[in-house]
mmCIF file of C-alpha atoms and ligand atoms in Angstrom:
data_model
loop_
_atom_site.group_PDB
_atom_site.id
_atom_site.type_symbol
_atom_site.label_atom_id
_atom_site.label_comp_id
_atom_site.label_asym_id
_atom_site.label_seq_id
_atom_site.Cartn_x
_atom_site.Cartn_y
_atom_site.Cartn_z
ATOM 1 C CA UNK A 1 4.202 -15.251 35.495
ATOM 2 C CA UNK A 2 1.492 -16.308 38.389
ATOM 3 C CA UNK A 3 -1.923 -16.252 36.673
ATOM 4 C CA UNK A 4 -4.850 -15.776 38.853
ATOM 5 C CA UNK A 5 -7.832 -15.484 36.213
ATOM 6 C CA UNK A 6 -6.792 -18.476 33.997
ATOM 7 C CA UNK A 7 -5.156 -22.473 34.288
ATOM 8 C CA UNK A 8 -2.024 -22.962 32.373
ATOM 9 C CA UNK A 9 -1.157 -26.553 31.087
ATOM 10 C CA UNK A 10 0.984 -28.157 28.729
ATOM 11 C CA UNK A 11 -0.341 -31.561 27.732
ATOM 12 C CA UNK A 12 2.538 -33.038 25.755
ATOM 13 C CA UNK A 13 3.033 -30.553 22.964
ATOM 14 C CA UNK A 14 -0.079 -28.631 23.401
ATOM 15 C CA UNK A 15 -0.868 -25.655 25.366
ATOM 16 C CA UNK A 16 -3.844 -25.353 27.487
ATOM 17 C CA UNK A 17 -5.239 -22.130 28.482
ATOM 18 C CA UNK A 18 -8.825 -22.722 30.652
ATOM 19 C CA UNK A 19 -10.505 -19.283 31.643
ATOM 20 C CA UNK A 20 -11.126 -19.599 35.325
ATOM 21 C CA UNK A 21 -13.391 -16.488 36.353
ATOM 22 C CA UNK A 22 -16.334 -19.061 37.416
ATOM 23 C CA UNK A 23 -18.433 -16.661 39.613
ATOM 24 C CA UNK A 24 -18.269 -14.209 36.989
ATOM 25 C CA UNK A 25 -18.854 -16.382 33.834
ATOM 26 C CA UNK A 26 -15.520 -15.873 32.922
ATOM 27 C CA UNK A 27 -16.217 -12.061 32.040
ATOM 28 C CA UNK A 28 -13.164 -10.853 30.215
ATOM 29 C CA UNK A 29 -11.799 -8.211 32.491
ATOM 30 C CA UNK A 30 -8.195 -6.206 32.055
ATOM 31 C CA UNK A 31 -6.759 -9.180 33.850
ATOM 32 C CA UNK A 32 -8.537 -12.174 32.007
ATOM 33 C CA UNK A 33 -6.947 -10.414 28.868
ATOM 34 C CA UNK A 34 -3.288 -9.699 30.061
ATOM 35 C CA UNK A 35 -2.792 -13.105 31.297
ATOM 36 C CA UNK A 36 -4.161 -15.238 27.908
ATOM 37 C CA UNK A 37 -1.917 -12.622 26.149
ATOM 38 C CA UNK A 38 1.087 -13.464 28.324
ATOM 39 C CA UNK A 39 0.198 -17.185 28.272
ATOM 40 C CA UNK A 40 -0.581 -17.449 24.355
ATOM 41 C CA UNK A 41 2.596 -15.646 23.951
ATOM 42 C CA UNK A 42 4.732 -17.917 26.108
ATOM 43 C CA UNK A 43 3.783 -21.055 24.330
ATOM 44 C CA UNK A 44 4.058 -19.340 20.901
ATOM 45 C CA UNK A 45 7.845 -18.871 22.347
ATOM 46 C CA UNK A 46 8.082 -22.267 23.560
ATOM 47 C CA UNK A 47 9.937 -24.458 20.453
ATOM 48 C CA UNK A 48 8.197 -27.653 22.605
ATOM 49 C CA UNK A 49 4.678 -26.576 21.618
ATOM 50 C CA UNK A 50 2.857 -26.638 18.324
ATOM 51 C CA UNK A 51 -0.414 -25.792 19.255
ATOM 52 C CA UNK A 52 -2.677 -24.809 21.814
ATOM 53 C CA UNK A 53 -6.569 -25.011 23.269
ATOM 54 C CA UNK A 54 -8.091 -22.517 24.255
ATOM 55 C CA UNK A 55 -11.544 -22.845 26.642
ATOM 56 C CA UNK A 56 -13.985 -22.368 29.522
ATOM 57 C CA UNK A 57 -16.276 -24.009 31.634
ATOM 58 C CA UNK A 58 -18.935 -25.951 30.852
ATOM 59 C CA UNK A 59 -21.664 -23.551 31.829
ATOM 60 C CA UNK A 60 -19.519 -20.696 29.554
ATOM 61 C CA UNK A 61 -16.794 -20.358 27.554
ATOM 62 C CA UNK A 62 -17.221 -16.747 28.433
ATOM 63 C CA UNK A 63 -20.114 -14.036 29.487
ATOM 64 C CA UNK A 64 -18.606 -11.805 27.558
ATOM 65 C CA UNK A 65 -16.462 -8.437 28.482
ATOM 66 C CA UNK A 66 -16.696 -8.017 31.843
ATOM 67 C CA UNK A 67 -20.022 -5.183 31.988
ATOM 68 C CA UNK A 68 -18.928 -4.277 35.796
ATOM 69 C CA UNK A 69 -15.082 -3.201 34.352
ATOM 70 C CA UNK A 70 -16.651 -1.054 31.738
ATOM 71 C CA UNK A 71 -19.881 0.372 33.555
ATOM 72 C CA UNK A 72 -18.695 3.808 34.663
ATOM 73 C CA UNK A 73 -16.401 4.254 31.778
ATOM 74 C CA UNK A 74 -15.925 7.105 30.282
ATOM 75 C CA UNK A 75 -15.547 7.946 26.111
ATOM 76 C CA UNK A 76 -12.898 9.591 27.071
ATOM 77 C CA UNK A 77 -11.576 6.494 29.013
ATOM 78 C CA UNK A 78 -12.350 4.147 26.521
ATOM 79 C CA UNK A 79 -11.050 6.287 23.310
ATOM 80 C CA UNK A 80 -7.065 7.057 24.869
ATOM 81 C CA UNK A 81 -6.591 3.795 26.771
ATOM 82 C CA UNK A 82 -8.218 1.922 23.304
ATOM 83 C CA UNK A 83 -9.643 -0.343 25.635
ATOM 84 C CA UNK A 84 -9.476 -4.093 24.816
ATOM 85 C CA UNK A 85 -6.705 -3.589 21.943
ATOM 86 C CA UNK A 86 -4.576 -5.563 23.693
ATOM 87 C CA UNK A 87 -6.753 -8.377 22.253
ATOM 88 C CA UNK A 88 -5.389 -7.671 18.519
ATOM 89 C CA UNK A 89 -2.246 -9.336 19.890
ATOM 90 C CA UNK A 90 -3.485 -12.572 20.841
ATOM 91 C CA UNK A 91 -4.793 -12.392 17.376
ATOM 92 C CA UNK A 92 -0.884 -12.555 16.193
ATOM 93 C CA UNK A 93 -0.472 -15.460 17.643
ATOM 94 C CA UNK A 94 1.318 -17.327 14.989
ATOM 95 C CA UNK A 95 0.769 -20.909 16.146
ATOM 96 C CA UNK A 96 -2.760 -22.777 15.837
ATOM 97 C CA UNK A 97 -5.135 -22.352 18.354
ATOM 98 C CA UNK A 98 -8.376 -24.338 19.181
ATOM 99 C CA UNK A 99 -11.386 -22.671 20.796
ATOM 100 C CA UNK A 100 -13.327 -25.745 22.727
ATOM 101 C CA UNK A 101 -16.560 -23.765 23.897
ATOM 102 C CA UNK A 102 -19.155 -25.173 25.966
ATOM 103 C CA UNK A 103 -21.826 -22.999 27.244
ATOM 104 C CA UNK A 104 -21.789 -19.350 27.142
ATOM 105 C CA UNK A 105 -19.870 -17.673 23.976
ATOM 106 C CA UNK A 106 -21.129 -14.031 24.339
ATOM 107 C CA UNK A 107 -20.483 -10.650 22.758
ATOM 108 C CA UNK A 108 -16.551 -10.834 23.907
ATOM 109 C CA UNK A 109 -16.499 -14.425 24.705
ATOM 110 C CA UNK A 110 -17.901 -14.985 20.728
ATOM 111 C CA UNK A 111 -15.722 -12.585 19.459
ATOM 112 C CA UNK A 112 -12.413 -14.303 21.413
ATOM 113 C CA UNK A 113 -13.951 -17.480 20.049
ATOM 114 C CA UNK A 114 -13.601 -16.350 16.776
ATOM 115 C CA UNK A 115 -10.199 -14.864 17.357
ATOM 116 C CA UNK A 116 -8.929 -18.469 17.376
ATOM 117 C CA UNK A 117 -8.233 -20.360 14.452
ATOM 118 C CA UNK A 118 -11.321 -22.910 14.535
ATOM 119 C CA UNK A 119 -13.958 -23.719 17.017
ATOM 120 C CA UNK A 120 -15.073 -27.226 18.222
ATOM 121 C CA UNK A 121 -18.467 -26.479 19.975
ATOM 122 C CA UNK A 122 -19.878 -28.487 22.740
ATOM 123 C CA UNK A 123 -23.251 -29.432 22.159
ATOM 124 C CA UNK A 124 -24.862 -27.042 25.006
ATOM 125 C CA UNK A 125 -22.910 -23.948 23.561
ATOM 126 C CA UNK A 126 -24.943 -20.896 23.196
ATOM 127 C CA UNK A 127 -23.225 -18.066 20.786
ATOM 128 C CA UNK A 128 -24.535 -14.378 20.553
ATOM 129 C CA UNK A 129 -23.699 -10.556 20.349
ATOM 130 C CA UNK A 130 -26.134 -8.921 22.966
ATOM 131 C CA UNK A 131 -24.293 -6.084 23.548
ATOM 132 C CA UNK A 132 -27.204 -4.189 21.449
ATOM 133 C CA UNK A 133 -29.161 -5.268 24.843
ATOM 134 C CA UNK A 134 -26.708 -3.587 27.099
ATOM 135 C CA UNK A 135 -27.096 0.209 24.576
ATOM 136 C CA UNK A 136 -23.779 -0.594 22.933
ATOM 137 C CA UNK A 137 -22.371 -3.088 19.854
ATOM 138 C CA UNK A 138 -19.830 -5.980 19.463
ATOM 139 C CA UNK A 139 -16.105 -4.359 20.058
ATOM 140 C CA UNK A 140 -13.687 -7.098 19.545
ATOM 141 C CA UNK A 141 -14.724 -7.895 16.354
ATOM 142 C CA UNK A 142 -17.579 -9.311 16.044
ATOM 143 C CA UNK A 143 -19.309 -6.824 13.691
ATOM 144 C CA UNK A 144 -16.545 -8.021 11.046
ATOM 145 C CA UNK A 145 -15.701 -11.483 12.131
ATOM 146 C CA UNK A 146 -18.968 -12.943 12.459
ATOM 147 C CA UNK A 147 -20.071 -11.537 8.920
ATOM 148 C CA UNK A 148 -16.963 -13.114 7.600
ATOM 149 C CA UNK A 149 -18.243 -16.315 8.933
ATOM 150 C CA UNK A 150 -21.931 -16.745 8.975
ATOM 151 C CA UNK A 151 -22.575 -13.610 6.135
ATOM 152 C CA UNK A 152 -24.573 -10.267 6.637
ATOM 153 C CA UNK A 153 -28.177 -11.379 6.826
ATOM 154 C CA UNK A 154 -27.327 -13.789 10.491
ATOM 155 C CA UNK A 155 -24.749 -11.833 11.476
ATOM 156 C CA UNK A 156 -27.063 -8.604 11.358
ATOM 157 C CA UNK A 157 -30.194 -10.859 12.976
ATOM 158 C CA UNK A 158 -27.302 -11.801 15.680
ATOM 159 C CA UNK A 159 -25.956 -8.522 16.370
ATOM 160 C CA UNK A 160 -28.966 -6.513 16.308
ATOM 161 C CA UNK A 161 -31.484 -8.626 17.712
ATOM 162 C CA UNK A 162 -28.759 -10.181 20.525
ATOM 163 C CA UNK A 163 -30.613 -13.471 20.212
ATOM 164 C CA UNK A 164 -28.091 -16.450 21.116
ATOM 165 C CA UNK A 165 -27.585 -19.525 18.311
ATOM 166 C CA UNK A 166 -27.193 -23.136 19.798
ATOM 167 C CA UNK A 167 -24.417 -25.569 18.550
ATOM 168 C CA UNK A 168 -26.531 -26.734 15.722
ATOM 169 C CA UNK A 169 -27.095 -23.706 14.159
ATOM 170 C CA UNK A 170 -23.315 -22.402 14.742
ATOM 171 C CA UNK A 171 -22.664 -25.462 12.727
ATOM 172 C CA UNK A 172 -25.064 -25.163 9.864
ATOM 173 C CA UNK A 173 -24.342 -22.070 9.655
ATOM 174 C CA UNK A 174 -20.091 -22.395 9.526
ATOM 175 C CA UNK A 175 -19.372 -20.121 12.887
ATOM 176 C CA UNK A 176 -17.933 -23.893 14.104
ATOM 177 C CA UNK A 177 -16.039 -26.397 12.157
ATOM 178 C CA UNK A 178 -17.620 -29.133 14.370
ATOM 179 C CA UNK A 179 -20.085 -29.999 17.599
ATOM 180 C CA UNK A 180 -19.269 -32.583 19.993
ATOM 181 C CA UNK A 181 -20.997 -33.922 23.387
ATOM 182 C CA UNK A 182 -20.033 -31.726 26.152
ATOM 183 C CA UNK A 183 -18.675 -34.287 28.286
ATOM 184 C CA UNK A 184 -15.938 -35.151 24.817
ATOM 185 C CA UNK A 185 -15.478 -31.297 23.927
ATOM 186 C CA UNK A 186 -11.949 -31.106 25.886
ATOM 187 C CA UNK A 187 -10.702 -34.388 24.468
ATOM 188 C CA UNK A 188 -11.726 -33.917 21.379
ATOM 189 C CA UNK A 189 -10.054 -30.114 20.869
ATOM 190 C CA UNK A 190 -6.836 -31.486 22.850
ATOM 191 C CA UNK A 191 -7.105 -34.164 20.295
ATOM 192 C CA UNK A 192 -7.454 -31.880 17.172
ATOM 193 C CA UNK A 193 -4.874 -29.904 18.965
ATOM 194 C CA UNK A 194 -2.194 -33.224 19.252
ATOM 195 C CA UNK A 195 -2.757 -33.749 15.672
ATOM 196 C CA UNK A 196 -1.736 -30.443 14.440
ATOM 197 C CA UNK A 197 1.306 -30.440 16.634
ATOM 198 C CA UNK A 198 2.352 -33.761 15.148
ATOM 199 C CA UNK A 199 2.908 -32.014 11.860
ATOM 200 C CA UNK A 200 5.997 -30.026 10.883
ATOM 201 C CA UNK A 201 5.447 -26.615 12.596
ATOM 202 C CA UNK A 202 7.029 -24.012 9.427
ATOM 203 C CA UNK A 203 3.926 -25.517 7.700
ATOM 204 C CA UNK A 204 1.609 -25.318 10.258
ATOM 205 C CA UNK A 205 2.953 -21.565 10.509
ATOM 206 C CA UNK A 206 2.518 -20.943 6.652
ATOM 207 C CA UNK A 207 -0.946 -22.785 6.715
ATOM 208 C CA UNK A 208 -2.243 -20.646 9.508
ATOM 209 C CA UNK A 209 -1.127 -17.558 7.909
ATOM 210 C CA UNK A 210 -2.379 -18.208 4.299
ATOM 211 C CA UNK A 211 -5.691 -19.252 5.326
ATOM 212 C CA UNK A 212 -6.070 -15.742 7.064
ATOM 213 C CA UNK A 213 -4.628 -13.679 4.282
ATOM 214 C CA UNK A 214 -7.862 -15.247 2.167
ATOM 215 C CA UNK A 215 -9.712 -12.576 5.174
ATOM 216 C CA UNK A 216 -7.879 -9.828 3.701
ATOM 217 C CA UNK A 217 -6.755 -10.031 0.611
ATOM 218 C CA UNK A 218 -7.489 -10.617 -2.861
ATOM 219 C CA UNK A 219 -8.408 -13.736 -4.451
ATOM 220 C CA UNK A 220 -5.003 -13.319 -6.981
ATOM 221 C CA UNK A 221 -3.017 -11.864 -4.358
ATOM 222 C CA UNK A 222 -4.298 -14.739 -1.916
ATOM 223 C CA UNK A 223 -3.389 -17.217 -4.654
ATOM 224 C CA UNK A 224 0.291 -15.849 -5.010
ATOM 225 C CA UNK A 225 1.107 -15.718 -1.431
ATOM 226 C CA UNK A 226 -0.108 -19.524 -0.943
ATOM 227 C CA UNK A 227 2.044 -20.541 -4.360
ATOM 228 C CA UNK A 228 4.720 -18.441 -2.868
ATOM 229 C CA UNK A 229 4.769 -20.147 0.686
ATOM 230 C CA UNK A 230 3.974 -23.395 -0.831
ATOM 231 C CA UNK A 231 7.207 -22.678 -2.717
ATOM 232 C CA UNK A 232 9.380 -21.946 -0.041
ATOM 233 C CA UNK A 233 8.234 -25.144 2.072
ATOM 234 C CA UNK A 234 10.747 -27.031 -1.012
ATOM 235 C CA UNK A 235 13.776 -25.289 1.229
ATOM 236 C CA UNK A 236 13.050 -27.076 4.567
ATOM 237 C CA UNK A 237 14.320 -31.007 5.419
ATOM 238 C CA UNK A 238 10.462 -31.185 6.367
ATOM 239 C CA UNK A 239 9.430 -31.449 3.158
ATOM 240 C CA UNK A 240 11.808 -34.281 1.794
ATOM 241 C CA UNK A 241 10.904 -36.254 5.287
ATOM 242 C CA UNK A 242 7.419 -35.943 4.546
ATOM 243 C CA UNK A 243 7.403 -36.914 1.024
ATOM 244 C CA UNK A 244 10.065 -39.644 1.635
ATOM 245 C CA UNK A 245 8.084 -41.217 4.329
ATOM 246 C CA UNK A 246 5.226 -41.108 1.916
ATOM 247 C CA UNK A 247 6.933 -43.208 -0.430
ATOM 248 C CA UNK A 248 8.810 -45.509 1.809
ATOM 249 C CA UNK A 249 5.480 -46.435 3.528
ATOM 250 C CA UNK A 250 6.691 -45.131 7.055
ATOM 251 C CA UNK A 251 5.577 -42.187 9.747
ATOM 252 C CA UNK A 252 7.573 -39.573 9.006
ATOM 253 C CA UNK A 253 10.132 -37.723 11.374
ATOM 254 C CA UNK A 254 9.159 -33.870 11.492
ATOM 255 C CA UNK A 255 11.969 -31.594 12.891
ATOM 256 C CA UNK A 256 10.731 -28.392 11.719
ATOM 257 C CA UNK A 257 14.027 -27.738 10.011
HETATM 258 N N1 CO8 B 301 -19.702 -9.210 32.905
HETATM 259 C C1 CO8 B 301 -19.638 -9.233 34.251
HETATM 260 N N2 CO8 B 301 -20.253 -10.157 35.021
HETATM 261 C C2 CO8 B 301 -20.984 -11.106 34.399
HETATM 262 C C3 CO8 B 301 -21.089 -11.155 33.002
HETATM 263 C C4 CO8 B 301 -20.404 -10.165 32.236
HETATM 264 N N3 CO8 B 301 -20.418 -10.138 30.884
HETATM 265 N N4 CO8 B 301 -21.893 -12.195 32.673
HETATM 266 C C5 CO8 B 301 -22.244 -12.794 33.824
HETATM 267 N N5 CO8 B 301 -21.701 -12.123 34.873
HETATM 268 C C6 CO8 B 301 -21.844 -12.434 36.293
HETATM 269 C C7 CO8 B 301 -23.214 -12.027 36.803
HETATM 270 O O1 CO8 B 301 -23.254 -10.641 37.087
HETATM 271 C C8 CO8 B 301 -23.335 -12.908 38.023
HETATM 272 O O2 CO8 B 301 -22.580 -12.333 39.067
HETATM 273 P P1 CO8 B 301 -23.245 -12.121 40.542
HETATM 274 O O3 CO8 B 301 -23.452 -13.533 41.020
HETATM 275 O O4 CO8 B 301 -22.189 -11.383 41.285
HETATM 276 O O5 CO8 B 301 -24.517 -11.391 40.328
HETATM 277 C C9 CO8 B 301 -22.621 -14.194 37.611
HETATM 278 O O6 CO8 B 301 -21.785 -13.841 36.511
HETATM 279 C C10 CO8 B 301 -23.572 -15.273 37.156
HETATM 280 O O7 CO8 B 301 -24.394 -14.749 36.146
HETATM 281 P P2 CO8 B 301 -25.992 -14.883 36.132
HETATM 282 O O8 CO8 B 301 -26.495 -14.935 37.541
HETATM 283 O O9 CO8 B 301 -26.532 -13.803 35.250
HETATM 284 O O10 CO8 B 301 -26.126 -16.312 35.466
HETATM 285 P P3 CO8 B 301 -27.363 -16.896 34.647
HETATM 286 O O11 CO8 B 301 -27.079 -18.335 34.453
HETATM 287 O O12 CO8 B 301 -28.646 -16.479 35.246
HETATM 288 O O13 CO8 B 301 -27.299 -16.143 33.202
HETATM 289 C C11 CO8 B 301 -26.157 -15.293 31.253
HETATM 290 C C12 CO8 B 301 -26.216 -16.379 32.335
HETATM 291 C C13 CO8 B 301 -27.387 -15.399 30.323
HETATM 292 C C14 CO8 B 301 -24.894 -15.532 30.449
HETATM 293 C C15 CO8 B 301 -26.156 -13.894 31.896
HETATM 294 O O14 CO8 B 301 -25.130 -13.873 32.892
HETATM 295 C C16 CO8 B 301 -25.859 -12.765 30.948
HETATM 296 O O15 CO8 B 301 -26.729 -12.356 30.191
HETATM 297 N N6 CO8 B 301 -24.622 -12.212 30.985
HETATM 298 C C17 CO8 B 301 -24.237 -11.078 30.205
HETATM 299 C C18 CO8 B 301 -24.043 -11.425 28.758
HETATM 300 C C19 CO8 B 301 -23.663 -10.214 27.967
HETATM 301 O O16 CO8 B 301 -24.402 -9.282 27.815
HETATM 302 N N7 CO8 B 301 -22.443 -10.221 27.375
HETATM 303 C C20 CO8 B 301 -21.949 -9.147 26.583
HETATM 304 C C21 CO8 B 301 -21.109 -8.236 27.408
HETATM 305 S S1 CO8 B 301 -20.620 -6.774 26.533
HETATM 306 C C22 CO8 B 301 -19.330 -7.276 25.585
HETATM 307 O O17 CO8 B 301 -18.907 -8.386 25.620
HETATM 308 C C23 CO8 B 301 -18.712 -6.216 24.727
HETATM 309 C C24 CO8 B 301 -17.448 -6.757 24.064
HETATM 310 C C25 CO8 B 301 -16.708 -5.656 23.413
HETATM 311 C C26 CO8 B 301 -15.867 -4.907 24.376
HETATM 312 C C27 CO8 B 301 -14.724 -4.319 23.684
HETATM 313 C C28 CO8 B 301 -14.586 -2.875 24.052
HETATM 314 C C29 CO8 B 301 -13.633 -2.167 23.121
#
C-alpha cells in the first residue's frame, strides 16, 4: 500500500508509523485513519516485528479529528457510516505499541494516544479534550479512557473545561508512563520499543492482553486469566530458554516457539 498521510519504517524489529499531515497538525481525517490501520495491521502480520512506535511531529502529535472532514456532517451521516469506528481496530492490534508525543495530543490525537499501549511524552507535549469548545464531546474514547487513567474529577475538569495538561502534569497524574526532552522523545520510544521486541513475542502477546483485560474485567476474573496465561507460557521452548539462560548466566535465545 502507498501511504500519503503517514511515514512507514521498520527500524530493525520495530515498526515506525510518523503521522505526516504537517499543515494540518496532523488532523485525523478518513485517510490518516485507513492508512495507520493498514500499516499497524501489516506489521502486526509481519513475524520480523515485535513492536512498534507510533508518533507525530514535534509541534503535534495530532490536532485532533480533522474539524474540516466533519463540519457539514450530518447525524444522519455520522450515525450509519459510525464514523471513526474504524479506529476500534487499531485498538486490536495485538502487538505493543508506543505512543512518542511531542506537542499537540488533542481530543482525537489524546484519545489515539491513549489507544496505544503506553505513552512516552516529550517534554513540550500539551494533552486535552476541547471538543466541548467546538459544541460537541470526546468520540474516540476519551470520555472512558482518560477516566480510566487520570480518574473522574481531571478527566471531567479536562473534558468539560477543554483546558490542555503539559507533560508534567500527564505524568503526575499517570496519563504517561514517562517525559523525556523533546529532542530524545524518538530515541527513547524506539528504544523502549527495541527492548520489548527483544523479548519472546507469545509473552509479549499474553502481557499486552492481560494488562487490558484488568480495563474490563473483574479483579477475580482478571486474576484467573493472568494465572491461566501465565500457565500456558510453561508449553512454549521460550520459557525453558529464558529460565535456562537465567541460570546458566547467559542472554537468552528467544524464538517465540
Ligand atoms: N482539524 C483540522 N485542521 C486543523 C486541526 C483539526 N483538528 N487542528 C489544526 N488544524 C489546522 C488549522 O486549521 C490550520 O490550517 P490552516 O493553516 O489551513 O488555517 C493549521 O492546522 C495550523 O493550525 P493553527 O494555525 O491553528 O496553529 P496554532 O499553532 O495557532 O494552534 C492549536 C494550534 C492550538 C492546536 C489549534 O490548531 C487548535 O486549537 N486546533 C484544534 C484542536 C481541537 O479542537 N481538536 C479537537 C478536534 S475534535 C475531535 O478531535 C473529536 C474526536 C472525536 C471524533 C470521533 C467521531 C466519532
Amino acid at each position: 500500500m502507498t501511504y500519503e498521510t503517514i511515514l512507514v519504517e521498520t527500524r530493525g524489529k520495530v515498526g515506525l508509523i510518523t503521522l505526516n499531515r504537517p499543515k494540518a497538525l496532523n488532523a485525523l481525517n478518513s485517510q490518516v485513519l485507513a492508512e495507520v490501520v493498514a500499516a499497524a495491521g501489516a506489521f502486526n502480520a509481519d513475524a520480523g516485528i515485535g513492536a512498534m512506535v507510533l508518533t507525530g511531529s514535534e509541534k503535534a502529535f495530532a490536532a485532533g479529528a480533522d474539524i474540516k472532514e466533519m463540519q457539514a456532517m450530518s447525524f444522519a451521516d455520522a450515525y450509519t457510516q459510525d464514523f471513526f469506528v474504524g479506529w476500534e481496530e487499531f485498538t486490536r492490534t495485538r502487538k505493543p505499541i508506543v505512543a512518542a508525543v511531542a506537542g499537540y495530543a488533542l481530543g482525537g490525537g489524546c484519545e489515539l494516544a491513549m489507544m496505544c499501549d503506553f505513552i512516552i511524552a516529550g517534554d513540550n507535549a500539551k494533552f486535552g479534550q476541547p471538543e466541548i469548545t467546538l459544541g460537541v464531546m470526546p468520540g474516540m474514547g476519551g470520555s472512558q479512557r482518560l477516566t480510566r487513567f487520570v480518574g473522574k474529577s481531571k478527566a471531567m475538569d479536562m473534558c468539560l473545561t477543554g483546558r490542555m495538561m503539559d507533560a508534567a502534569e500527564a505524568e503526575r497524574c499517570g496519563l504517561v508512563s514517562r517525559v523525556v526532552p523533546v529532542a530524545e522523545l524518538l530515541d527513547e520510544a524506539l528504544k523502549a520499543a527495541a527492548k520489548i521486541a527483544e523479548f519472546s513475542l507469545p509473552s509479549v502477546m499474553m502481557t499486552k492482553e492481560a494488562v487490558n483485560r484488568a480495563y474490563e474485567t473483574t479483579l477475580a476474573e482478571g486474576l484467573r486469566f493472568e494465572r491461566r496465561l501465565f500457565h500456558s507460557l510453561f508449553a512454549l521452548d521460550d520459557q525453558k530458554e529464558g529460565m535456562a539462560a537465567f541460570v546458566e548466566k547467559r542472554k537468552p535465545n528467544f524464538t517465540n516457539r
